[in-house]
Amino acid sequence: MNILISNDDGIESPGLHFLASALETLGQVTVVAPHRERSTSGHSLTLHKPLRCKEVAPNRFAVSGTPADCVYMATRLLMKSKPDVIVSGINRGANLGNDVYYSGTVAAAREGAYYGVNAVAVSLCFNEHGQATDPHWDSAAHFAKIIVEKILHHNEPVKRLINVNVPNLPLKKIRGIRLAKQGLRYYSDLVTTEIDPRKKPYYWLGGEYKGFEKIPGSDCVIVDGGYVAVTPLKLDSTDYEIMEEFKKWETDISG
C-alpha cells in the first residue's frame, strides 16, 4: 500500500515520526511536510511565490509551504503513483469542533480527499491550554494505525475525510472509539496591541481556550469522556435544509 503522511507541525514534529513508524508496517510511507510549523494555516495554497522542496531523508520531503501545499505537491509531483490513503498528523493538540476550519492538519487531509483519496486527520488532545508535559504519542499512533487499516481493507469508491481526536492518556486508560459529530469550542476574542521600537503598533490575534458546548455525542464530549472521537467530515458544505427555505427567496427575486 502507498501511504502519504503530512502535518502542520513541521517535518521535525515528534507526532509525525510516531505516525510514520506506526504506518510503515502497513505499506510504503512517503512523508511530505512543511519545513517549519504551520499551525492554524487553514486550507491555503501558496500561489504568490515559489516553493522550495528538500529531501531530508529517503521518501521524506520538507516543503516551504502550507500543509495543503505539501499534499498538493506530493500527489502531483513527488509520488510516482497515487496514494491509497493520506494521513495528516499526529497534531500537537486537539482539532475538535470548529477548530477544523482553521486547522492545517485537517486541511492537509481535506486536500487529499479533494484529490480523490481517503484521508484521515489525527490529533492528540492536550489540556485546555494546548500543553502536555507527558504527550502520549504512542496512544494516538496506535489508534491511527487501526483506523488506517480499516480504510485500506475496505477501500470504497466514495473517498472520505475522517477527523480523529485521541485523548492524551496512556493507551490502557483510553476507553475505546466512538463516532462523534462536530462540536463547538469557545475562545476569548482577543487582539493584543503592542508598540515596536520604532513606535509603530503591531497586533497578536487569538485568545485563550474557554471550553466547549456540551452537545451530546459531539467530539468534544466524547474526548472529554476518555474515548477516541472519529468524525466523518463532508467536502460539500452546502446547507440543504436552508436551501429549501431559500427557494421562496429565489421565486420572489426572479418574479
Tab-separated table of C-alpha atoms in Angstrom:
chain	number	residue	atom	x	y	z
A	1	MET	CA	0.000	0.000	0.000
A	2	ASN	CA	1.060	3.554	-0.769
A	3	ILE	CA	0.683	5.857	2.256
A	4	LEU	CA	1.244	9.624	2.236
A	5	ILE	CA	1.813	11.413	5.556
A	6	SER	CA	1.782	15.150	6.176
A	7	ASN	CA	1.098	17.538	9.072
A	8	ASP	CA	1.100	21.192	10.108
A	9	ASP	CA	3.619	20.988	12.974
A	10	GLY	CA	6.573	20.599	10.624
A	11	ILE	CA	8.936	17.904	9.389
A	12	GLU	CA	10.658	17.601	12.796
A	13	SER	CA	7.479	17.090	14.805
A	14	PRO	CA	7.593	14.059	17.129
A	15	GLY	CA	3.975	13.258	16.253
A	16	LEU	CA	4.923	12.919	12.587
A	17	HIS	CA	7.676	10.426	13.399
A	18	PHE	CA	5.445	8.335	15.676
A	19	LEU	CA	2.798	8.220	12.941
A	20	ALA	CA	5.283	7.245	10.223
A	21	SER	CA	6.754	4.478	12.385
A	22	ALA	CA	3.311	3.038	13.109
A	23	LEU	CA	2.178	3.073	9.475
A	24	GLU	CA	5.395	1.694	7.978
A	25	THR	CA	4.145	-1.766	8.908
A	26	LEU	CA	1.186	-1.288	6.539
A	27	GLY	CA	2.978	-0.212	3.367
A	28	GLN	CA	5.323	2.219	1.655
A	29	VAL	CA	5.306	5.519	3.549
A	30	THR	CA	6.127	8.875	1.954
A	31	VAL	CA	6.349	11.939	4.215
A	32	VAL	CA	5.846	15.419	2.760
A	33	ALA	CA	5.532	18.079	5.463
A	34	PRO	CA	6.183	21.793	6.000
A	35	HIS	CA	9.779	22.712	6.761
A	36	ARG	CA	8.540	24.637	9.837
A	37	GLU	CA	5.405	24.807	11.951
A	38	ARG	CA	2.330	25.976	10.020
A	39	SER	CA	-0.408	25.511	12.622
A	40	THR	CA	-3.785	27.234	12.047
A	41	SER	CA	-2.865	27.893	8.417
A	42	GLY	CA	-6.212	26.516	7.277
A	43	HIS	CA	-6.692	25.333	3.721
A	44	SER	CA	-4.407	27.813	1.983
A	45	LEU	CA	-2.261	27.241	-1.105
A	46	THR	CA	0.852	29.282	-1.893
A	47	LEU	CA	0.231	30.913	-5.269
A	48	HIS	CA	2.063	34.228	-4.922
A	49	LYS	CA	5.624	32.952	-4.517
A	50	PRO	CA	7.697	29.855	-5.399
A	51	LEU	CA	8.100	26.894	-3.073
A	52	ARG	CA	11.259	25.054	-2.052
A	53	CYS	CA	11.391	21.303	-1.510
A	54	LYS	CA	14.235	19.335	0.077
A	55	GLU	CA	14.521	15.571	0.501
A	56	VAL	CA	15.799	15.338	4.090
A	57	ALA	CA	15.867	11.509	4.089
A	58	PRO	CA	14.695	8.780	1.705
A	59	ASN	CA	10.983	9.425	0.966
A	60	ARG	CA	10.984	12.320	3.461
A	61	PHE	CA	10.456	15.799	1.988
A	62	ALA	CA	10.344	19.242	3.618
A	63	VAL	CA	8.372	21.905	1.721
A	64	SER	CA	8.465	25.662	2.340
A	65	GLY	CA	4.690	25.943	2.218
A	66	THR	CA	1.420	25.097	3.902
A	67	PRO	CA	0.095	21.622	4.746
A	68	ALA	CA	-2.224	21.803	1.721
A	69	ASP	CA	0.790	22.758	-0.441
A	70	CYS	CA	2.589	19.654	0.799
A	71	VAL	CA	-0.219	17.274	-0.165
A	72	TYR	CA	-0.702	19.062	-3.481
A	73	MET	CA	2.992	18.695	-4.352
A	74	ALA	CA	3.163	15.120	-3.113
A	75	THR	CA	0.220	13.921	-5.186
A	76	ARG	CA	1.026	15.881	-8.356
A	77	LEU	CA	4.826	15.758	-8.388
A	78	LEU	CA	6.763	13.847	-5.744
A	79	MET	CA	4.972	10.486	-5.605
A	80	LYS	CA	5.326	8.094	-8.527
A	81	SER	CA	1.856	6.639	-8.018
A	82	LYS	CA	-1.391	7.753	-6.381
A	83	PRO	CA	-1.520	7.078	-2.623
A	84	ASP	CA	-4.036	4.601	-1.250
A	85	VAL	CA	-4.561	6.747	1.855
A	86	ILE	CA	-3.392	10.122	3.137
A	87	VAL	CA	-2.848	10.673	6.866
A	88	SER	CA	-2.191	14.048	8.479
A	89	GLY	CA	-0.741	14.311	11.984
A	90	ILE	CA	-0.229	13.444	14.681
A	91	ASN	CA	-1.129	17.016	15.593
A	92	ARG	CA	0.183	18.554	18.799
A	93	GLY	CA	-3.194	19.443	20.286
A	94	ALA	CA	-6.881	18.905	19.604
A	95	ASN	CA	-8.761	19.633	16.392
A	96	LEU	CA	-12.266	19.482	17.820
A	97	GLY	CA	-15.456	21.254	16.868
A	98	ASN	CA	-14.958	24.481	14.922
A	99	ASP	CA	-11.161	24.026	15.057
A	100	VAL	CA	-11.456	22.090	11.792
A	101	TYR	CA	-11.925	25.337	9.845
A	102	TYR	CA	-8.583	26.761	10.998
A	103	SER	CA	-6.606	23.549	11.258
A	104	GLY	CA	-3.703	22.910	8.900
A	105	THR	CA	-3.819	19.260	9.973
A	106	VAL	CA	-7.398	18.849	8.753
A	107	ALA	CA	-6.635	20.927	5.644
A	108	ALA	CA	-3.863	18.545	4.591
A	109	ALA	CA	-6.278	15.616	4.845
A	110	ARG	CA	-9.020	17.578	3.063
A	111	GLU	CA	-6.664	18.364	0.171
A	112	GLY	CA	-6.094	14.623	-0.180
A	113	ALA	CA	-9.831	13.935	-0.186
A	114	TYR	CA	-10.297	16.589	-2.900
A	115	TYR	CA	-7.706	14.665	-4.920
A	116	GLY	CA	-9.847	11.539	-4.621
A	117	VAL	CA	-8.054	9.644	-1.848
A	118	ASN	CA	-9.386	8.505	1.522
A	119	ALA	CA	-7.850	10.861	4.085
A	120	VAL	CA	-7.507	10.945	7.866
A	121	ALA	CA	-6.527	13.791	10.211
A	122	VAL	CA	-5.185	12.610	13.597
A	123	SER	CA	-4.740	14.834	16.652
A	124	LEU	CA	-3.569	14.223	20.217
A	125	CYS	CA	-5.718	16.290	22.594
A	126	PHE	CA	-3.621	18.049	25.209
A	127	ASN	CA	-5.081	20.019	28.115
A	128	GLU	CA	-7.252	23.106	27.759
A	129	HIS	CA	-4.167	25.273	27.207
A	130	GLY	CA	-2.838	23.046	24.434
A	131	GLN	CA	0.093	21.867	26.515
A	132	ALA	CA	1.276	18.471	27.718
A	133	THR	CA	4.274	17.589	29.864
A	134	ASP	CA	3.783	13.920	29.027
A	135	PRO	CA	2.367	13.547	25.485
A	136	HIS	CA	1.186	10.016	24.712
A	137	TRP	CA	2.115	9.930	21.033
A	138	ASP	CA	2.074	6.137	21.126
A	139	SER	CA	-1.639	6.133	22.025
A	140	ALA	CA	-2.524	8.343	19.059
A	141	ALA	CA	-0.302	6.305	16.720
A	142	HIS	CA	-1.965	3.084	17.886
A	143	PHE	CA	-5.475	4.283	17.015
A	144	ALA	CA	-4.313	5.941	13.803
A	145	LYS	CA	-2.992	2.574	12.637
A	146	ILE	CA	-6.267	0.814	13.499
A	147	ILE	CA	-8.333	3.332	11.534
A	148	VAL	CA	-5.982	3.374	8.529
A	149	GLU	CA	-6.048	-0.436	8.427
A	150	LYS	CA	-9.856	-0.326	8.256
A	151	ILE	CA	-9.719	2.155	5.390
A	152	LEU	CA	-7.146	0.153	3.435
A	153	HIS	CA	-9.086	-3.105	3.850
A	154	HIS	CA	-12.416	-1.509	2.841
A	155	ASN	CA	-11.319	0.766	0.017
A	156	GLU	CA	-14.715	2.052	-1.114
A	157	PRO	CA	-15.215	4.196	-4.234
A	158	VAL	CA	-16.541	7.161	-2.203
A	159	LYS	CA	-13.500	8.972	-0.856
A	160	ARG	CA	-13.822	10.051	2.740
A	161	LEU	CA	-12.384	12.665	5.104
A	162	ILE	CA	-12.181	11.492	8.698
A	163	ASN	CA	-11.177	13.611	11.693
A	164	VAL	CA	-9.733	11.641	14.625
A	165	ASN	CA	-9.068	13.088	18.087
A	166	VAL	CA	-7.297	10.979	20.706
A	167	PRO	CA	-7.287	11.813	24.441
A	168	ASN	CA	-3.806	12.398	25.829
A	169	LEU	CA	-3.915	9.319	28.035
A	170	PRO	CA	-1.896	6.117	28.366
A	171	LEU	CA	-3.243	3.510	25.956
A	172	LYS	CA	-4.714	1.352	28.753
A	173	LYS	CA	-6.753	4.289	30.065
A	174	ILE	CA	-8.461	5.107	26.758
A	175	ARG	CA	-11.974	3.680	26.908
A	176	GLY	CA	-12.429	2.923	23.205
A	177	ILE	CA	-13.503	4.535	19.932
A	178	ARG	CA	-16.772	6.404	19.383
A	179	LEU	CA	-18.293	8.012	16.315
A	180	ALA	CA	-18.870	11.693	17.033
A	181	LYS	CA	-20.468	14.712	15.431
A	182	GLN	CA	-18.681	18.037	15.199
A	183	GLY	CA	-18.915	20.034	18.411
A	184	LEU	CA	-18.321	23.660	19.342
A	185	ARG	CA	-15.380	25.163	21.237
A	186	TYR	CA	-15.076	28.676	22.645
A	187	TYR	CA	-12.133	31.067	22.685
A	188	SER	CA	-11.798	34.583	24.026
A	189	ASP	CA	-11.997	37.222	21.290
A	190	LEU	CA	-8.663	38.888	21.844
A	191	VAL	CA	-6.489	41.229	19.816
A	192	THR	CA	-3.387	42.336	21.730
A	193	THR	CA	-1.827	45.631	20.676
A	194	GLU	CA	1.858	46.357	21.255
A	195	ILE	CA	4.294	49.063	20.125
A	196	ASP	CA	7.532	48.189	18.350
A	197	PRO	CA	10.886	50.001	18.950
A	198	ARG	CA	10.038	52.361	16.076
A	199	LYS	CA	6.822	53.423	17.831
A	200	LYS	CA	4.555	51.635	15.350
A	201	PRO	CA	1.732	49.356	16.540
A	202	TYR	CA	1.601	45.608	15.907
A	203	TYR	CA	-1.007	43.048	16.861
A	204	TRP	CA	-1.348	39.470	18.132
A	205	LEU	CA	-4.562	37.636	17.287
A	206	GLY	CA	-6.097	34.803	19.265
A	207	GLY	CA	-7.321	34.410	22.814
A	208	GLU	CA	-7.405	31.642	25.391
A	209	TYR	CA	-9.464	28.477	25.130
A	210	LYS	CA	-12.651	28.909	27.174
A	211	GLY	CA	-14.278	25.485	26.983
A	212	PHE	CA	-16.828	23.673	24.846
A	213	GLU	CA	-20.567	23.350	24.485
A	214	LYS	CA	-21.753	20.082	25.988
A	215	ILE	CA	-23.554	18.776	22.907
A	216	PRO	CA	-24.418	15.078	23.421
A	217	GLY	CA	-22.447	12.862	21.049
A	218	SER	CA	-20.095	15.652	19.970
A	219	ASP	CA	-16.368	15.166	19.505
A	220	CYS	CA	-15.623	17.493	22.449
A	221	VAL	CA	-17.818	15.459	24.811
A	222	ILE	CA	-16.533	12.114	23.512
A	223	VAL	CA	-12.860	13.019	24.054
A	224	ASP	CA	-13.627	14.549	27.454
A	225	GLY	CA	-15.095	11.177	28.417
A	226	GLY	CA	-11.844	9.373	27.619
A	227	TYR	CA	-12.795	7.996	24.188
A	228	VAL	CA	-11.243	8.468	20.762
A	229	ALA	CA	-13.594	10.639	18.676
A	230	VAL	CA	-13.964	9.700	14.996
A	231	THR	CA	-15.835	12.318	12.958
A	232	PRO	CA	-16.578	11.924	9.227
A	233	LEU	CA	-16.453	15.360	7.591
A	234	LYS	CA	-18.202	16.477	4.392
A	235	LEU	CA	-16.440	18.081	1.454
A	236	ASP	CA	-19.735	19.592	0.289
A	237	SER	CA	-20.536	22.493	2.658
A	238	THR	CA	-23.971	23.204	1.190
A	239	ASP	CA	-26.681	23.623	3.838
A	240	TYR	CA	-29.501	21.750	2.093
A	241	GLU	CA	-32.110	22.493	4.799
A	242	ILE	CA	-31.613	26.240	4.461
A	243	MET	CA	-31.508	25.851	0.679
A	244	GLU	CA	-35.097	24.595	0.738
A	245	GLU	CA	-36.121	27.659	2.738
A	246	PHE	CA	-34.285	29.986	0.353
A	247	LYS	CA	-36.151	28.636	-2.679
A	248	LYS	CA	-39.005	31.052	-1.958
A	249	TRP	CA	-36.460	33.891	-1.993
A	250	GLU	CA	-35.431	32.805	-5.466
A	251	THR	CA	-39.077	32.939	-6.567
A	252	ASP	CA	-39.588	36.372	-5.022
A	253	ILE	CA	-36.408	37.813	-6.575
A	254	SER	CA	-36.903	36.345	-10.048
A	255	GLY	CA	-40.603	37.105	-10.137
